[in-house]
């Protein structure tokens, strides 16, 4: 296989295929026995004003959901926490991360319910939230949440800057997930040896380096108006990381096989395009535009292929929407033929992606639950509906800003408002408009998960320190978590729309930072009413 070809693996998060099979069998038995199963209960002068129609028939509060989603990112912060930290049951943790390699790797985010810091989803979390701030920052500001969003982005980018210790060296993980997952203890009480794993020319990982470049490039635009020096620093590191990822093309899943049981990558080509796209927006350098529309676009963009599902592992749909944005709102003047053709291909593919999302489209994806949620896989099932809704919200606004009537799906026209209606349906499903009549966001609504698979939330804060094994008395407890992890979005129901709220149900009842980041950006977009200005260009 060529070094420039993507690699393909079965995606996984948290277990290998044997463990997953066992876990699925256990969960199935739990559901059959009806153990805690919930069912069928009751910015510039060039801006253009975009009409924002109301969402679906749901009396949800998107502003409240946005605030909660951002709160979960606070909950996941590692390192030395600031004074007057808003989460009373969180404290300083893992302050000597990186000591094994003689570097400071304190800070960053824990990805889910454990205490490991995984660089790939952490960087993706920052990129998603930065995109939301770039489009809906004023909305977040009006809701009093913009500072929270920017603080979380900077918390991640400060860590990523420390992790990028030289132009061709990036620390991408702190902690041994196999050992960590055998412990149930608060990260504040941790005393495990936490190895630091890095990428370099001898052990490259293009997808992690390119995603980190994307996060830094996107964040540079968030901070440029208020901190030029910091924005410039981020761009410098982003360029170096992208060059590293492109020069030493390889999947980190091959370079370091131990990662395959956790955030296993199915290829790096999408991240190369994602990183280059964000660097184009951050710098205006046409070299990056030529990259995504030239030979590398032809190799990795999968033009004309849809549906494709946006996730921490697959950035192609995000690239398609971002470059369709450019094509619609600010097409480059005097572009060479390959650039013009490439951007047209991205726009055509993005239109096809939206057609797959819309339930009444002739080319609609059939992968949905009876309640209307897009269904792709059982691990973190809700992520695909949330991420698709986020892309649809962006796309709706780009169409409106370009004064386009909508898109055509096999000859049938759909308006921007219909894209927003789809997006609202997915957000509303998460927040309670589903056959179970329960919210899948902790702390939202009257009914929500009480036993989130999360170490910090499940162990009370008291003078007793529970070690690696001692904490399992709380894992085994049938009582609700003593600490509420506000804004955590659980994995979600099965395709038959059953869901078990038990702490040992990792498949359905664990949360992740990237889902909350996507939800914060999505609900910011959906919370708008009246007219809202969409920036024509970030460059």
Coordinates of C-alpha atoms in Angstrom, one line a residue:
X1 CA 0.0 0.0 0.0
X2 CA 1.3 3.4 -1.0
X3 CA 2.4 5.7 1.9
X4 CA 0.0 8.3 0.6
X5 CA -3.0 6.0 0.7
X6 CA -5.4 6.0 3.7
X7 CA -5.5 3.1 6.0
X8 CA -8.7 1.3 6.9
X9 CA -9.6 -0.3 10.2
X10 CA -12.8 -1.0 12.0
X11 CA -13.4 2.0 14.2
X12 CA -13.5 1.5 17.9
X13 CA -13.5 3.5 21.1
X14 CA -12.8 1.9 24.4
X15 CA -12.6 -1.9 23.6
X16 CA -11.4 -4.4 21.0
X17 CA -13.9 -6.4 19.0
X18 CA -13.9 -9.3 21.4
X19 CA -14.6 -7.1 24.4
X20 CA -17.2 -5.2 22.4
X21 CA -19.0 -8.4 21.6
X22 CA -19.0 -9.4 25.2
X23 CA -20.2 -5.9 26.2
X24 CA -23.0 -5.9 23.7
X25 CA -24.2 -9.3 24.9
X26 CA -24.2 -8.1 28.5
X27 CA -26.1 -4.9 27.6
X28 CA -28.6 -6.9 25.6
X29 CA -29.3 -9.1 28.6
X30 CA -29.7 -6.1 30.8
X31 CA -32.2 -4.6 28.4
X32 CA -34.1 -7.9 28.1
X33 CA -34.4 -8.1 31.9
X34 CA -35.6 -4.5 31.9
X35 CA -33.0 -3.2 34.3
X36 CA -33.5 0.5 34.4
X37 CA -34.9 0.7 30.9
X38 CA -36.7 3.9 30.1
X39 CA -39.5 3.6 27.5
X40 CA -42.4 5.5 26.1
X41 CA -43.1 7.9 28.9
X42 CA -45.1 10.7 28.9
X43 CA -19.2 40.8 12.5
X44 CA -18.4 43.1 9.5
X45 CA -20.0 45.6 7.0
X46 CA -20.1 42.8 4.5
X47 CA -22.5 40.7 6.7
X48 CA -25.8 39.6 5.3
X49 CA -28.9 39.2 7.4
X50 CA -30.2 35.7 7.3
X51 CA -33.8 34.8 8.3
X52 CA -33.9 32.2 11.0
X53 CA -37.2 30.2 11.1
X54 CA -38.3 28.5 14.3
X55 CA -37.2 24.9 14.9
X56 CA -39.4 21.8 15.1
X57 CA -42.4 21.5 17.5
X58 CA -40.4 21.3 20.6
X59 CA -40.5 23.7 23.6
X60 CA -36.8 23.2 24.3
X61 CA -34.5 25.9 25.4
X62 CA -31.5 26.0 23.1
X63 CA -29.7 28.7 25.0
X64 CA -29.9 26.6 28.2
X65 CA -28.6 23.6 26.3
X66 CA -25.7 25.6 24.9
X67 CA -24.8 26.8 28.5
X68 CA -24.9 23.2 29.7
X69 CA -22.8 21.8 26.9
X70 CA -20.1 24.4 27.6
X71 CA -20.2 23.5 31.3
X72 CA -19.2 19.9 30.5
X73 CA -16.0 21.2 28.9
X74 CA -15.2 22.9 32.2
X75 CA -15.9 19.6 34.0
X76 CA -13.4 17.8 31.8
X77 CA -10.5 20.2 32.4
X78 CA -7.2 18.7 33.7
X79 CA -4.3 20.5 35.3
X80 CA -4.2 23.5 37.6
X81 CA -7.7 25.0 37.6
X82 CA -8.2 28.7 37.9
X83 CA -9.5 30.4 41.1
X84 CA -13.2 30.5 41.5
X85 CA -13.6 27.5 39.2
X86 CA -17.4 27.0 38.6
X87 CA -17.4 23.3 39.2
X88 CA -17.2 22.7 43.0
X89 CA -16.6 19.0 42.8
X90 CA -13.6 19.4 40.4
X91 CA -10.1 20.3 41.6
X92 CA -6.5 20.3 40.4
X93 CA -5.4 17.0 38.8
X94 CA -2.4 15.4 37.1
X95 CA -0.2 18.4 37.5
X96 CA 3.0 16.4 36.7
X97 CA 1.9 15.0 33.3
X98 CA 4.8 14.9 31.0
X99 CA 7.4 14.5 33.8
X100 CA 8.3 11.1 32.4
X101 CA 9.6 12.8 29.3
X102 CA 10.9 16.0 30.9
X103 CA 8.1 18.2 29.5
X104 CA 5.1 20.0 31.0
X105 CA 2.0 18.3 29.7
X106 CA -0.4 19.5 32.4
X107 CA -3.7 20.9 31.3
X108 CA -5.9 19.9 28.4
X109 CA -9.1 17.9 28.6
X110 CA -10.1 14.3 29.7
X111 CA -12.0 12.9 26.7
X112 CA -14.8 11.1 28.5
X113 CA -15.4 9.3 31.8
X114 CA -11.8 8.4 32.4
X115 CA -8.6 10.3 33.1
X116 CA -6.7 9.8 29.9
X117 CA -5.9 12.7 27.6
X118 CA -6.3 11.7 23.9
X119 CA -5.0 14.3 21.5
X120 CA -7.1 13.4 18.5
X121 CA -10.6 14.0 20.0
X122 CA -9.3 16.8 22.1
X123 CA -8.1 18.8 19.1
X124 CA -11.3 18.0 17.3
X125 CA -13.2 19.4 20.2
X126 CA -11.4 22.7 19.9
X127 CA -11.9 22.8 16.1
X128 CA -15.6 22.2 16.4
X129 CA -16.1 24.8 19.1
X130 CA -13.9 27.4 17.2
X131 CA -16.1 26.9 14.1
X132 CA -19.2 27.5 16.2
X133 CA -17.7 30.7 17.7
X134 CA -16.6 32.0 14.3
X135 CA -20.2 31.7 13.0
X136 CA -22.3 32.3 16.1
X137 CA -20.0 34.1 18.5
X138 CA -22.4 37.1 18.8
X139 CA -25.2 34.6 19.7
X140 CA -23.0 33.1 22.4
X141 CA -22.1 36.5 23.6
X142 CA -25.8 37.6 23.9
X143 CA -26.4 34.4 25.9
X144 CA -23.4 35.2 28.2
X145 CA -21.5 32.1 27.0
X146 CA -18.9 33.5 24.6
X147 CA -16.2 33.9 27.3
X148 CA -16.9 30.3 28.4
X149 CA -16.5 29.0 24.9
X150 CA -13.3 31.0 24.2
X151 CA -11.8 29.9 27.6
X152 CA -12.4 26.3 26.8
X153 CA -10.8 26.7 23.3
X154 CA -7.8 28.4 24.8
X155 CA -7.5 25.7 27.5
X156 CA -7.1 23.2 24.8
X157 CA -4.8 25.2 22.5
X158 CA -2.5 26.2 25.4
X159 CA -2.1 22.5 26.1
X160 CA -1.6 21.7 22.4
X161 CA 1.1 24.3 22.2
X162 CA 3.0 22.7 25.1
X163 CA 2.5 19.2 23.4
X164 CA 4.1 20.5 20.2
X165 CA 7.6 20.5 21.5
X166 CA 9.4 20.9 18.2
X167 CA 8.4 21.2 14.5
X168 CA 8.4 17.5 14.1
X169 CA 7.4 16.3 17.5
X170 CA 3.9 16.2 19.0
X171 CA 2.8 14.5 22.3
X172 CA -0.6 13.0 21.5
X173 CA -1.6 11.1 24.6
X174 CA -1.0 11.1 28.3
X175 CA -2.0 8.1 30.3
X176 CA -2.3 4.3 29.8
X177 CA -5.9 3.7 28.9
X178 CA -5.7 0.0 29.6
X179 CA -4.5 0.6 33.2
X180 CA -6.7 3.7 33.6
X181 CA -9.8 1.8 32.7
X182 CA -9.1 -0.8 35.4
X183 CA -9.3 2.0 38.0
X184 CA -12.3 3.9 39.3
X185 CA -11.0 7.0 41.1
X186 CA -11.3 10.7 40.8
X187 CA -8.6 12.3 38.7
X188 CA -7.8 14.5 41.6
X189 CA -6.8 11.4 43.6
X190 CA -4.8 9.7 40.9
X191 CA -1.4 8.3 41.6
X192 CA -0.8 6.1 38.5
X193 CA 2.2 6.4 36.3
X194 CA 1.0 8.3 33.3
X195 CA 3.2 7.6 30.2
X196 CA 3.4 10.3 27.6
X197 CA 3.2 9.2 23.9
X198 CA 4.6 11.3 21.1
X199 CA 4.8 11.4 17.3
X200 CA 8.0 12.2 15.4
X201 CA 9.5 11.2 12.1
X202 CA 10.2 7.6 13.3
X203 CA 6.6 7.2 14.6
X204 CA 4.5 9.6 12.6
X205 CA 0.7 10.1 12.8
X206 CA -0.7 12.3 10.1
X207 CA -4.3 12.4 11.3
X208 CA -3.4 13.6 14.8
X209 CA -0.8 16.2 13.6
X210 CA -3.2 17.5 10.9
X211 CA -6.2 17.7 13.3
X212 CA -4.0 19.6 15.8
X213 CA -3.0 22.0 13.0
X214 CA -6.7 22.5 12.2
X215 CA -7.5 23.2 15.8
X216 CA -4.8 25.8 16.1
X217 CA -5.6 27.5 12.8
X218 CA -9.3 27.7 13.6
X219 CA -8.6 29.0 17.1
X220 CA -6.2 31.6 15.7
X221 CA -9.2 33.3 14.0
X222 CA -11.2 33.2 17.2
X223 CA -8.5 35.1 19.1
X224 CA -7.0 37.3 16.3
X225 CA -9.2 40.3 17.2
X226 CA -8.2 40.3 20.8
X227 CA -4.7 38.8 21.0
X228 CA -2.7 39.1 17.7
X229 CA 0.4 37.6 19.2
X230 CA -1.3 34.5 20.4
X231 CA -3.1 34.1 17.0
X232 CA 0.2 34.4 15.2
X233 CA 1.8 31.8 17.5
X234 CA -1.0 29.4 16.8
X235 CA -0.6 29.9 13.1
X236 CA 3.1 29.2 13.3
X237 CA 2.6 26.0 15.1
X238 CA -0.3 25.0 12.8
X239 CA 1.9 25.4 9.7
X240 CA 4.7 23.3 11.3
X241 CA 2.3 20.6 12.3
X242 CA 0.7 20.5 8.9
X243 CA 4.1 20.2 7.2
X244 CA 5.0 17.4 9.6
X245 CA 1.7 15.6 8.9
X246 CA 2.1 15.9 5.1
X247 CA 5.8 15.1 4.9
X248 CA 5.6 12.0 7.0
X249 CA 2.4 10.5 5.8
X250 CA 1.3 7.6 8.0
X251 CA -1.6 6.7 10.3
X252 CA -0.8 6.8 14.0
X253 CA -2.9 3.6 14.3
X254 CA -0.1 1.8 12.3
X255 CA 2.8 3.7 13.9
X256 CA 1.6 2.9 17.4
X257 CA -0.7 -0.2 17.2
X258 CA -1.6 0.2 20.9
X259 CA -4.0 3.0 20.0
X260 CA -6.2 0.8 17.9
X261 CA -8.4 -0.2 20.9
X262 CA -9.3 3.4 21.5
X263 CA -9.4 6.3 19.0
X264 CA -8.5 4.0 16.1
X265 CA -8.2 5.9 12.8
X266 CA -9.6 4.8 9.5
X267 CA -7.2 7.0 7.5
X268 CA -5.4 10.3 7.5
X269 CA -6.4 11.8 4.1
X270 CA -9.5 13.6 5.5
X271 CA -7.4 15.2 8.2
X272 CA -4.9 16.5 5.7
X273 CA -7.6 18.2 3.8
X274 CA -9.2 19.5 7.0
X275 CA -6.0 21.0 8.3
X276 CA -5.2 22.6 4.9
X277 CA -8.7 24.1 4.7
X278 CA -8.5 25.7 8.1
X279 CA -5.0 27.0 7.3
X280 CA -6.3 28.6 4.1
X281 CA -9.0 30.3 6.1
X282 CA -6.6 31.4 8.8
X283 CA -3.8 32.7 6.5
X284 CA -5.4 33.3 3.0
X285 CA -2.4 31.5 1.5
X286 CA -3.4 30.0 -1.8
X287 CA -1.0 27.2 -1.4
X288 CA -3.5 25.5 0.9
X289 CA -6.4 26.1 -1.5
X290 CA -4.3 24.5 -4.2
X291 CA -3.7 21.6 -1.9
X292 CA -7.3 20.8 -1.2
X293 CA -8.4 21.3 -4.9
X294 CA -5.5 19.7 -6.6
X295 CA -4.0 16.2 -6.6
X296 CA -4.6 15.7 -2.8
X297 CA -8.2 16.8 -3.2
X298 CA -8.6 14.2 -6.0
X299 CA -7.0 11.6 -3.8
X300 CA -8.8 12.2 -0.5
X301 CA -11.9 14.3 -0.9
X302 CA -14.2 11.6 -2.2
X303 CA -16.1 14.0 -4.4
X304 CA -19.5 12.8 -5.3
X305 CA -19.6 10.2 -2.5
X306 CA -22.4 10.7 0.1
X307 CA -23.7 10.2 2.6
X308 CA -20.5 10.5 4.7
X309 CA -20.6 10.9 8.4
X310 CA -18.8 13.7 10.2
X311 CA -16.9 12.6 13.3
X312 CA -13.6 12.7 15.1
X313 CA -12.5 10.0 12.6
X314 CA -14.0 11.4 9.4
X315 CA -13.6 15.1 8.5
X316 CA -14.5 14.9 4.9
X317 CA -18.1 16.2 5.3
X318 CA -16.7 19.2 7.3
X319 CA -14.2 19.9 4.5
X320 CA -17.0 19.8 1.9
X321 CA -19.2 22.2 3.9
X322 CA -16.3 24.6 4.6
X323 CA -15.2 24.7 1.0
X324 CA -18.8 25.0 -0.3
X325 CA -18.9 28.1 2.0
X326 CA -16.0 29.5 0.1
X327 CA -17.6 28.7 -3.2
X328 CA -20.9 30.3 -2.2
X329 CA -19.8 33.4 -0.2
X330 CA -16.3 34.4 -1.3
X331 CA -15.0 32.5 -4.4
X332 CA -11.4 33.4 -5.1
X333 CA -11.0 35.8 -8.1
X334 CA -8.8 34.7 -11.0
X335 CA -8.6 31.2 -9.7
X336 CA -6.9 28.7 -11.8
X337 CA -9.0 26.0 -13.5
X338 CA -8.2 23.2 -11.0
X339 CA -9.2 25.4 -8.1
X340 CA -12.5 26.4 -9.7
X341 CA -13.3 22.8 -10.6
X342 CA -12.3 21.6 -7.2
X343 CA -14.5 24.1 -5.3
X344 CA -17.4 23.2 -7.6
X345 CA -16.9 19.5 -6.8
X346 CA -16.9 20.3 -3.0
X347 CA -20.1 22.3 -3.4
X348 CA -21.8 19.6 -5.4
X349 CA -20.8 16.9 -2.9
X350 CA -21.9 19.1 0.0
X351 CA -25.3 19.5 -1.7
X352 CA -25.6 15.7 -2.0
X353 CA -24.6 15.4 1.7
X354 CA -27.5 17.7 2.7
X355 CA -29.9 15.7 0.5
X356 CA -28.9 12.6 2.4
X357 CA -29.8 14.4 5.7
X358 CA -33.2 15.6 4.6
X359 CA -35.8 12.9 5.4
X360 CA -38.1 13.8 2.5
X361 CA -35.3 13.9 0.0
X362 CA -35.4 11.1 -2.7
X363 CA -31.8 10.4 -1.7
X364 CA -32.3 10.5 2.0
X365 CA -30.3 8.2 4.2
X366 CA -32.5 5.3 5.4
X367 CA -30.3 4.9 8.5
X368 CA -32.7 6.4 11.1
X369 CA -34.6 5.3 14.1
X370 CA -38.4 5.4 14.1
X371 CA -38.1 8.6 16.2
X372 CA -36.1 10.2 13.4
X373 CA -32.6 10.1 14.8
X374 CA -29.9 9.4 12.2
X375 CA -28.4 6.0 13.0
X376 CA -24.9 4.9 12.0
X377 CA -23.4 2.8 14.8
X378 CA -23.9 1.9 18.5
X379 CA -20.8 3.6 19.9
X380 CA -21.7 7.2 20.7
X381 CA -24.8 6.8 18.6
X382 CA -26.0 10.4 19.1
X383 CA -22.8 12.0 17.7
X384 CA -23.9 11.5 14.1
X385 CA -27.2 13.2 14.4
X386 CA -25.6 16.1 16.3
X387 CA -22.8 16.5 13.9
X388 CA -25.0 16.2 10.8
X389 CA -27.4 18.8 12.3
X390 CA -24.5 21.1 12.9
X391 CA -23.4 20.9 9.3
X392 CA -27.0 21.4 8.1
X393 CA -27.3 24.5 10.3
X394 CA -24.1 26.0 8.9
X395 CA -25.2 25.1 5.3
X396 CA -28.6 26.6 5.7
X397 CA -27.0 29.9 6.8
X398 CA -24.5 29.8 4.0
X399 CA -27.2 29.3 1.4
X400 CA -29.2 32.2 2.8
X401 CA -26.2 34.5 3.0
X402 CA -25.5 33.7 -0.6
X403 CA -29.1 34.5 -1.4
X404 CA -29.6 31.1 -2.9
X405 CA -33.1 29.5 -2.7
X406 CA -31.8 26.1 -1.5
X407 CA -30.6 22.8 -3.0
X408 CA -32.0 20.3 -5.5
X409 CA -32.2 16.7 -4.6
X410 CA -33.0 14.6 -7.7
X411 CA -35.1 17.4 -9.1
X412 CA -36.9 18.2 -5.8
X413 CA -36.1 21.6 -4.2
X414 CA -35.4 22.1 -0.5
X415 CA -35.1 25.4 1.2
X416 CA -32.6 26.6 3.8
X417 CA -35.5 26.5 6.3
X418 CA -36.0 22.8 5.7
X419 CA -32.3 22.2 6.5
X420 CA -32.8 24.0 9.7
X421 CA -35.9 22.0 10.5
X422 CA -33.9 18.8 10.1
X423 CA -31.1 20.2 12.3
X424 CA -33.7 21.1 15.0
X425 CA -35.2 17.6 14.8
X426 CA -31.8 16.1 15.7
X427 CA -31.1 18.5 18.5
X428 CA -34.6 18.1 19.9
X429 CA -34.3 14.3 19.9
X430 CA -31.2 14.7 22.1
X431 CA -33.0 17.1 24.4
X432 CA -36.2 15.0 24.9
X433 CA -38.3 14.9 21.8
X434 CA -37.9 11.2 21.4
X435 CA -40.0 8.0 22.0
X436 CA -38.5 7.7 25.5
X437 CA -39.4 11.3 26.4
X438 CA -36.1 11.7 28.1
X439 CA -33.2 14.1 27.6
X440 CA -29.9 12.5 26.8
X441 CA -28.1 15.6 28.1
X442 CA -27.3 15.4 31.8
X443 CA -28.9 18.2 33.7
X444 CA -31.4 19.2 30.9
X445 CA -35.1 18.8 31.4
X446 CA -37.0 16.8 34.1
X447 CA -35.8 13.4 32.9
X448 CA -32.1 12.8 32.1
X449 CA -29.4 10.1 32.9
X450 CA -28.6 9.8 36.6
X451 CA -25.8 7.3 36.4
X452 CA -23.4 8.6 33.8
X453 CA -20.3 6.5 33.3
X454 CA -17.9 9.1 34.8
X455 CA -15.5 8.7 37.6
X456 CA -15.5 12.2 38.9
X457 CA -19.3 12.5 38.9
X458 CA -19.9 9.1 40.5
X459 CA -17.5 9.5 43.5
X460 CA -18.5 12.0 46.3
X461 CA -16.1 14.7 47.3
X462 CA -15.2 14.0 51.0
X463 CA -12.1 13.4 53.1
X464 CA -12.0 9.7 52.1
X465 CA -9.7 9.1 49.2
X466 CA -10.7 6.1 47.1
X467 CA -7.8 4.4 45.4
X468 CA -7.8 2.5 42.1
X469 CA -9.8 -0.5 43.4
X470 CA -11.6 1.2 46.3
X471 CA -13.5 3.5 44.1
X472 CA -15.4 0.6 42.5
X473 CA -17.9 0.7 45.4
X474 CA -19.2 3.8 43.7
X475 CA -19.0 2.2 40.2
X476 CA -21.2 -0.6 41.6
X477 CA -23.6 1.6 43.4
X478 CA -27.2 1.7 42.1
X479 CA -27.7 5.2 43.4
X480 CA -27.6 8.3 41.2
X481 CA -24.2 10.0 40.8
X482 CA -23.6 12.4 43.7
X483 CA -22.2 15.0 41.3
X484 CA -24.1 16.1 38.3
X485 CA -22.0 16.4 35.1
X486 CA -24.1 19.1 33.5
X487 CA -24.0 19.1 29.8
X488 CA -22.6 15.6 29.3
X489 CA -24.3 13.9 26.3
X490 CA -24.5 10.2 26.7
X491 CA -23.8 7.7 23.9
X492 CA -27.6 7.3 23.4
X493 CA -30.2 4.7 22.7
X494 CA -29.9 1.7 20.5
X495 CA -31.6 1.7 17.1
X496 CA -34.8 0.2 18.6
X497 CA -34.8 3.2 20.9
X498 CA -34.1 1.4 24.2
X499 CA -31.7 2.8 26.7
X500 CA -30.3 1.6 30.0
X501 CA -29.2 4.2 32.5
X502 CA -26.6 2.1 34.4
X503 CA -23.0 3.1 35.2
X504 CA -21.5 -0.1 33.7
X505 CA -23.2 0.6 30.3
X506 CA -20.2 2.2 28.6
X507 CA -21.7 1.7 25.2
X508 CA -24.8 3.9 25.9
X509 CA -24.0 5.9 29.0
X510 CA -20.6 7.5 28.6
X511 CA -20.1 11.1 27.3
X512 CA -17.4 12.8 25.3
X513 CA -16.1 16.3 24.9
X514 CA -16.5 16.5 21.1
X515 CA -20.2 15.8 21.3
X516 CA -20.7 18.6 23.8
X517 CA -18.6 21.0 21.7
X518 CA -20.7 20.2 18.6
X519 CA -23.9 20.6 20.6
X520 CA -22.8 24.0 22.0
X521 CA -22.2 25.2 18.4
X522 CA -25.4 23.6 17.1
X523 CA -27.7 25.1 19.8
X524 CA -26.0 28.5 19.4
X525 CA -27.1 28.4 15.7
X526 CA -30.6 27.1 16.5
X527 CA -31.2 29.6 19.3
X528 CA -31.2 32.5 16.8
X529 CA -34.5 34.1 15.9
X530 CA -35.1 37.0 13.5
X531 CA -32.2 38.1 11.4
X532 CA -28.6 37.2 12.0
X533 CA -25.5 38.4 10.1
X534 CA -23.3 35.6 8.6
X535 CA -19.7 36.8 8.0
X536 CA -18.8 36.5 4.4
X537 CA -15.2 35.8 5.1
X538 CA -12.9 35.1 8.0
X539 CA -9.7 36.0 6.0

